[in-house]
Amino acid sequence: MKANKILLGLLIAFGSGQVLAEGAAHWTYEGKENPAKWGDIDKTFESCKLGKEQSPIDIQSKDAKKAALAPIKPAYKSSAGELVNNGHTIQINLADGGMTTVPSGGYKLLQFHFHTPSEEKIDGKNYPLVAHLVHRNEAGKLAVVGVLFKTGKENAALKTIFANLPAKEGKAPLAANLDTSALLPKSLAYYTYNGSLTTPPCSEGVAWHVLKEPVEISVAQVAAFQKIFQMNARPVQPLNGRVVQASE
Ligand SMILES: [Zn+2]
């Protein structure tokens, strides 16, 4: 998958913190260019059909291998940013959002974005929403931390953003600085596995960490997102022998 690694590097070199390629071939979640077709839309999307370590996955808690993994240690900080509707999701690009340490080392936080329902399943079930916190290390490798949302009380950290979700494609500065640590649950226990981007070009070599404890979001907040993106989740992909580890 060397070519994909190079491509991933080029995409990231855009520097805006966006992982999605500007001007890339058109793709969708439903209709003619749905996830089953992504691998045929463009040569650079080949990993979407040929990759053997794709994301998302259905995490079976009983099969996850308990391991003495290093804890996730976020060191996020308040940052200016921009709120983007890129046609596939709502994404918050952070100018200087801090970093996190995961078992494979330290990674700088670039952006976070949402999928409804959650792309990852736990024991066959998805959640109404997930946030993917996308990080990159100095070697250009990506690490994602997934935060699952269950419905309950209003999510205060997302209150301003979800009250002003951009319905049309485009970008605008965030109304106020944002500290991404406000999105995290109390427990940072997690599942981890090797996967990919869940959107074209589906590049592999992404270190995934899915937090076990969901955080709450109100039904109205989920509805506000779904008013813009009714469904933006890639179906779960085969494990192909990969082992999911669970932090103790
Ligand atoms: Zn994502």
Short mmCIF file of C-alpha atoms and ligand atoms in Angstrom, two decimals:
data_model
loop_
_atom_site.label_atom_id
_atom_site.label_comp_id
_atom_site.label_asym_id
_atom_site.label_seq_id
_atom_site.Cartn_x
_atom_site.Cartn_y
_atom_site.Cartn_z
CA MET A 1 0.00 0.00 0.00
CA LYS A 2 2.99 2.28 -0.54
CA ALA A 3 1.21 4.40 -3.13
CA ASN A 4 -1.61 5.04 -0.70
CA LYS A 5 0.79 6.14 1.98
CA ILE A 6 2.26 8.67 -0.44
CA LEU A 7 -1.20 9.82 -1.42
CA LEU A 8 -2.19 10.20 2.21
CA GLY A 9 0.89 12.33 2.74
CA LEU A 10 -0.06 14.55 -0.18
CA LEU A 11 -3.60 14.96 1.07
CA ILE A 12 -2.41 15.89 4.51
CA ALA A 13 0.07 18.34 3.04
CA PHE A 14 -2.85 20.64 2.26
CA GLY A 15 -2.23 21.86 5.76
CA SER A 16 -5.72 23.00 6.58
CA GLY A 17 -6.11 20.03 8.87
CA GLN A 18 -8.52 18.47 6.45
CA VAL A 19 -7.93 14.86 5.62
CA LEU A 20 -10.31 14.90 2.70
CA ALA A 21 -8.82 15.80 -0.63
CA GLU A 22 -9.90 19.03 -2.21
CA GLY A 23 -11.24 18.47 -5.69
CA ALA A 24 -11.24 14.67 -5.36
CA ALA A 25 -13.70 12.54 -7.31
CA HIS A 26 -17.31 12.73 -6.21
CA TRP A 27 -18.64 10.11 -3.79
CA THR A 28 -21.70 9.70 -1.61
CA TYR A 29 -23.24 7.52 1.09
CA GLU A 30 -26.35 6.62 -0.90
CA GLY A 31 -27.25 6.29 -4.57
CA LYS A 32 -24.93 5.56 -7.48
CA GLU A 33 -21.67 6.45 -5.73
CA ASN A 34 -22.42 4.61 -2.49
CA PRO A 35 -19.74 2.97 -0.30
CA ALA A 36 -19.87 -0.35 -2.20
CA LYS A 37 -18.78 1.56 -5.34
CA TRP A 38 -16.13 3.83 -3.85
CA GLY A 39 -13.25 1.58 -4.94
CA ASP A 40 -14.35 1.87 -8.59
CA ILE A 41 -14.96 5.61 -8.71
CA ASP A 42 -11.31 6.62 -8.94
CA LYS A 43 -7.97 4.80 -9.16
CA THR A 44 -6.84 6.62 -6.01
CA PHE A 45 -9.81 5.11 -4.12
CA GLU A 46 -8.61 1.54 -4.74
CA SER A 47 -7.98 0.85 -1.05
CA CYS A 48 -11.73 1.17 -0.45
CA LYS A 49 -12.19 -2.20 -2.21
CA LEU A 50 -8.72 -3.82 -2.08
CA GLY A 51 -7.67 -2.86 1.44
CA LYS A 52 -7.56 -5.58 4.07
CA GLU A 53 -7.47 -3.30 7.11
CA GLN A 54 -10.45 -1.07 6.55
CA SER A 55 -12.59 0.96 8.93
CA PRO A 56 -15.10 1.12 10.49
CA ILE A 57 -15.57 -2.27 12.17
CA ASP A 58 -18.04 -3.99 14.45
CA ILE A 59 -16.16 -4.35 17.74
CA GLN A 60 -17.16 -7.53 19.54
CA SER A 61 -16.42 -6.84 23.19
CA LYS A 62 -16.02 -10.53 24.04
CA ASP A 63 -13.40 -10.99 21.30
CA ALA A 64 -11.41 -7.88 22.22
CA LYS A 65 -8.09 -8.91 23.71
CA LYS A 66 -7.50 -7.34 27.12
CA ALA A 67 -4.06 -5.79 27.18
CA ALA A 68 -1.95 -3.63 29.47
CA LEU A 69 -2.06 -0.72 27.03
CA ALA A 70 -0.71 2.71 27.86
CA PRO A 71 -3.55 5.10 28.73
CA ILE A 72 -4.67 7.79 26.31
CA LYS A 73 -3.36 11.06 27.68
CA PRO A 74 -4.93 14.04 25.95
CA ALA A 75 -3.31 17.46 26.29
CA TYR A 76 -5.82 19.44 24.26
CA LYS A 77 -6.07 23.18 24.60
CA SER A 78 -8.39 25.99 23.72
CA SER A 79 -7.96 26.91 20.08
CA ALA A 80 -9.44 29.02 17.34
CA GLY A 81 -10.84 27.05 14.47
CA GLU A 82 -13.12 26.89 11.51
CA LEU A 83 -16.47 25.20 11.08
CA VAL A 84 -16.67 23.39 7.76
CA ASN A 85 -19.47 21.72 5.85
CA ASN A 86 -17.44 19.72 3.29
CA GLY A 87 -20.45 18.04 1.70
CA HIS A 88 -19.82 14.80 3.61
CA THR A 89 -19.82 15.93 7.23
CA ILE A 90 -19.46 18.85 9.58
CA GLN A 91 -15.82 19.26 10.52
CA ILE A 92 -14.07 21.54 12.98
CA ASN A 93 -10.49 22.37 11.93
CA LEU A 94 -8.39 23.55 14.83
CA ALA A 95 -5.55 26.03 14.50
CA ASP A 96 -3.69 24.82 17.61
CA GLY A 97 -5.84 22.32 19.50
CA GLY A 98 -3.05 20.60 21.40
CA MET A 99 -2.11 16.95 21.22
CA THR A 100 -2.69 13.52 22.68
CA THR A 101 -0.53 10.57 23.61
CA VAL A 102 -1.71 7.10 22.61
CA PRO A 103 0.26 3.82 22.83
CA SER A 104 2.03 4.58 19.52
CA GLY A 105 3.23 7.99 20.74
CA GLY A 106 2.33 11.66 20.59
CA TYR A 107 0.01 13.08 17.92
CA LYS A 108 -1.17 16.61 17.22
CA LEU A 109 -4.93 17.19 17.02
CA LEU A 110 -5.93 18.46 13.56
CA GLN A 111 -9.70 18.31 13.39
CA PHE A 112 -12.81 16.49 14.49
CA HIS A 113 -15.96 15.64 12.57
CA PHE A 114 -19.15 13.64 12.97
CA HIS A 115 -20.98 10.65 11.51
CA THR A 116 -24.58 9.62 12.01
CA PRO A 117 -25.21 6.91 12.99
CA SER A 118 -21.84 6.03 14.53
CA GLU A 119 -19.78 4.20 11.92
CA GLU A 120 -18.30 1.80 14.44
CA LYS A 121 -20.58 -0.73 16.06
CA ILE A 122 -20.10 -2.23 19.50
CA ASP A 123 -21.50 -5.77 19.73
CA GLY A 124 -23.53 -5.21 16.57
CA LYS A 125 -25.11 -1.95 17.64
CA ASN A 126 -24.34 1.57 16.56
CA TYR A 127 -24.91 4.81 18.41
CA PRO A 128 -26.83 7.80 17.00
CA LEU A 129 -23.64 9.83 16.49
CA VAL A 130 -19.85 9.60 16.73
CA ALA A 131 -17.10 12.22 16.72
CA HIS A 132 -13.77 11.28 15.14
CA LEU A 133 -10.85 13.24 16.58
CA VAL A 134 -8.14 13.12 13.90
CA HIS A 135 -4.48 13.47 14.91
CA ARG A 136 -1.19 13.31 13.04
CA ASN A 137 2.32 12.65 14.30
CA GLU A 138 5.61 14.03 13.00
CA ALA A 139 6.06 11.02 10.72
CA GLY A 140 2.70 11.79 9.09
CA LYS A 141 0.89 8.81 10.62
CA LEU A 142 -2.72 9.33 11.65
CA ALA A 143 -4.39 8.37 14.93
CA VAL A 144 -8.13 8.72 15.46
CA VAL A 145 -9.98 8.79 18.77
CA GLY A 146 -13.68 7.97 18.42
CA VAL A 147 -16.17 9.43 20.90
CA LEU A 148 -19.60 7.76 20.81
CA PHE A 149 -22.77 9.70 21.64
CA LYS A 150 -25.93 8.31 23.21
CA THR A 151 -29.06 10.39 23.54
CA GLY A 152 -29.72 12.04 26.87
CA LYS A 153 -29.08 15.52 28.11
CA GLU A 154 -27.91 18.33 25.90
CA ASN A 155 -24.18 18.27 25.15
CA ALA A 156 -22.88 21.57 26.52
CA ALA A 157 -19.53 21.37 24.68
CA LEU A 158 -21.36 21.18 21.33
CA LYS A 159 -24.13 23.63 22.19
CA THR A 160 -22.90 26.63 20.17
CA ILE A 161 -21.66 24.58 17.22
CA PHE A 162 -24.80 22.45 16.94
CA ALA A 163 -27.02 25.52 17.22
CA ASN A 164 -25.24 26.98 14.17
CA LEU A 165 -24.48 24.01 11.94
CA PRO A 166 -23.74 25.19 8.39
CA ALA A 167 -26.43 23.74 6.12
CA LYS A 168 -24.51 24.51 2.94
CA GLU A 169 -20.98 23.62 1.85
CA GLY A 170 -18.44 26.15 2.99
CA LYS A 171 -16.37 27.26 5.94
CA ALA A 172 -16.57 29.97 8.57
CA PRO A 173 -14.49 30.83 11.65
CA LEU A 174 -15.65 29.31 14.93
CA ALA A 175 -17.63 31.81 16.99
CA ALA A 176 -15.46 31.10 20.03
CA ASN A 177 -12.30 29.19 20.90
CA LEU A 178 -12.84 25.52 21.60
CA ASP A 179 -11.17 23.05 23.97
CA THR A 180 -11.70 19.57 22.53
CA SER A 181 -11.17 17.93 25.94
CA ALA A 182 -14.73 19.08 26.76
CA LEU A 183 -15.95 16.41 24.31
CA LEU A 184 -14.37 13.51 26.16
CA PRO A 185 -16.11 11.14 28.60
CA LYS A 186 -14.86 10.66 32.14
CA SER A 187 -13.30 7.28 31.41
CA LEU A 188 -10.79 7.07 28.58
CA ALA A 189 -10.84 3.25 28.48
CA TYR A 190 -10.73 2.23 24.84
CA TYR A 191 -10.66 -0.37 22.10
CA THR A 192 -7.82 -0.10 19.60
CA TYR A 193 -7.09 -1.64 16.21
CA ASN A 194 -5.33 -0.88 12.92
CA GLY A 195 -7.63 0.58 10.31
CA SER A 196 -8.15 3.18 7.63
CA LEU A 197 -9.81 6.43 6.76
CA THR A 198 -13.56 5.70 6.58
CA THR A 199 -13.94 7.99 3.57
CA PRO A 200 -12.23 7.83 0.17
CA PRO A 201 -9.34 7.30 -0.45
CA CYS A 202 -9.76 4.81 2.49
CA SER A 203 -5.99 4.96 3.14
CA GLU A 204 -4.72 2.43 5.66
CA GLY A 205 -2.18 2.77 8.46
CA VAL A 206 -4.54 4.66 10.75
CA ALA A 207 -4.31 3.85 14.48
CA TRP A 208 -7.89 3.66 15.80
CA HIS A 209 -8.98 4.16 19.39
CA VAL A 210 -12.68 3.94 20.21
CA LEU A 211 -13.59 5.13 23.69
CA LYS A 212 -15.84 2.68 25.53
CA GLU A 213 -17.82 5.22 27.53
CA PRO A 214 -20.31 7.18 25.41
CA VAL A 215 -21.12 10.81 26.17
CA GLU A 216 -24.60 12.31 26.07
CA ILE A 217 -26.21 14.46 23.41
CA SER A 218 -29.83 15.55 23.16
CA VAL A 219 -32.30 14.19 20.63
CA ALA A 220 -32.68 17.76 19.33
CA GLN A 221 -28.92 18.07 18.77
CA VAL A 222 -28.77 14.79 16.83
CA ALA A 223 -31.79 15.96 14.82
CA ALA A 224 -30.02 19.24 14.00
CA PHE A 225 -27.11 17.28 12.50
CA GLN A 226 -29.41 14.84 10.69
CA LYS A 227 -31.29 17.73 9.14
CA ILE A 228 -28.08 18.38 7.16
CA PHE A 229 -26.65 14.85 6.92
CA GLN A 230 -29.37 12.24 7.27
CA MET A 231 -26.83 9.40 7.10
CA ASN A 232 -23.06 9.66 6.63
CA ALA A 233 -21.71 6.36 7.90
CA ARG A 234 -19.68 3.85 5.92
CA PRO A 235 -20.86 0.26 6.64
CA VAL A 236 -18.63 -1.89 8.88
CA GLN A 237 -15.78 -3.66 7.11
CA PRO A 238 -14.41 -7.21 7.53
CA LEU A 239 -11.81 -7.71 10.25
CA ASN A 240 -9.69 -10.03 8.08
CA GLY A 241 -8.00 -11.51 11.11
CA ARG A 242 -7.20 -8.24 12.82
CA VAL A 243 -7.17 -8.29 16.60
CA VAL A 244 -8.99 -5.60 18.56
CA GLN A 245 -7.34 -4.84 21.87
CA ALA A 246 -9.12 -3.46 24.93
CA SER A 247 -7.40 -1.31 27.52
CA GLU A 248 -7.72 -2.62 31.05
ZN ZN B 1 -14.79 10.01 10.51
#
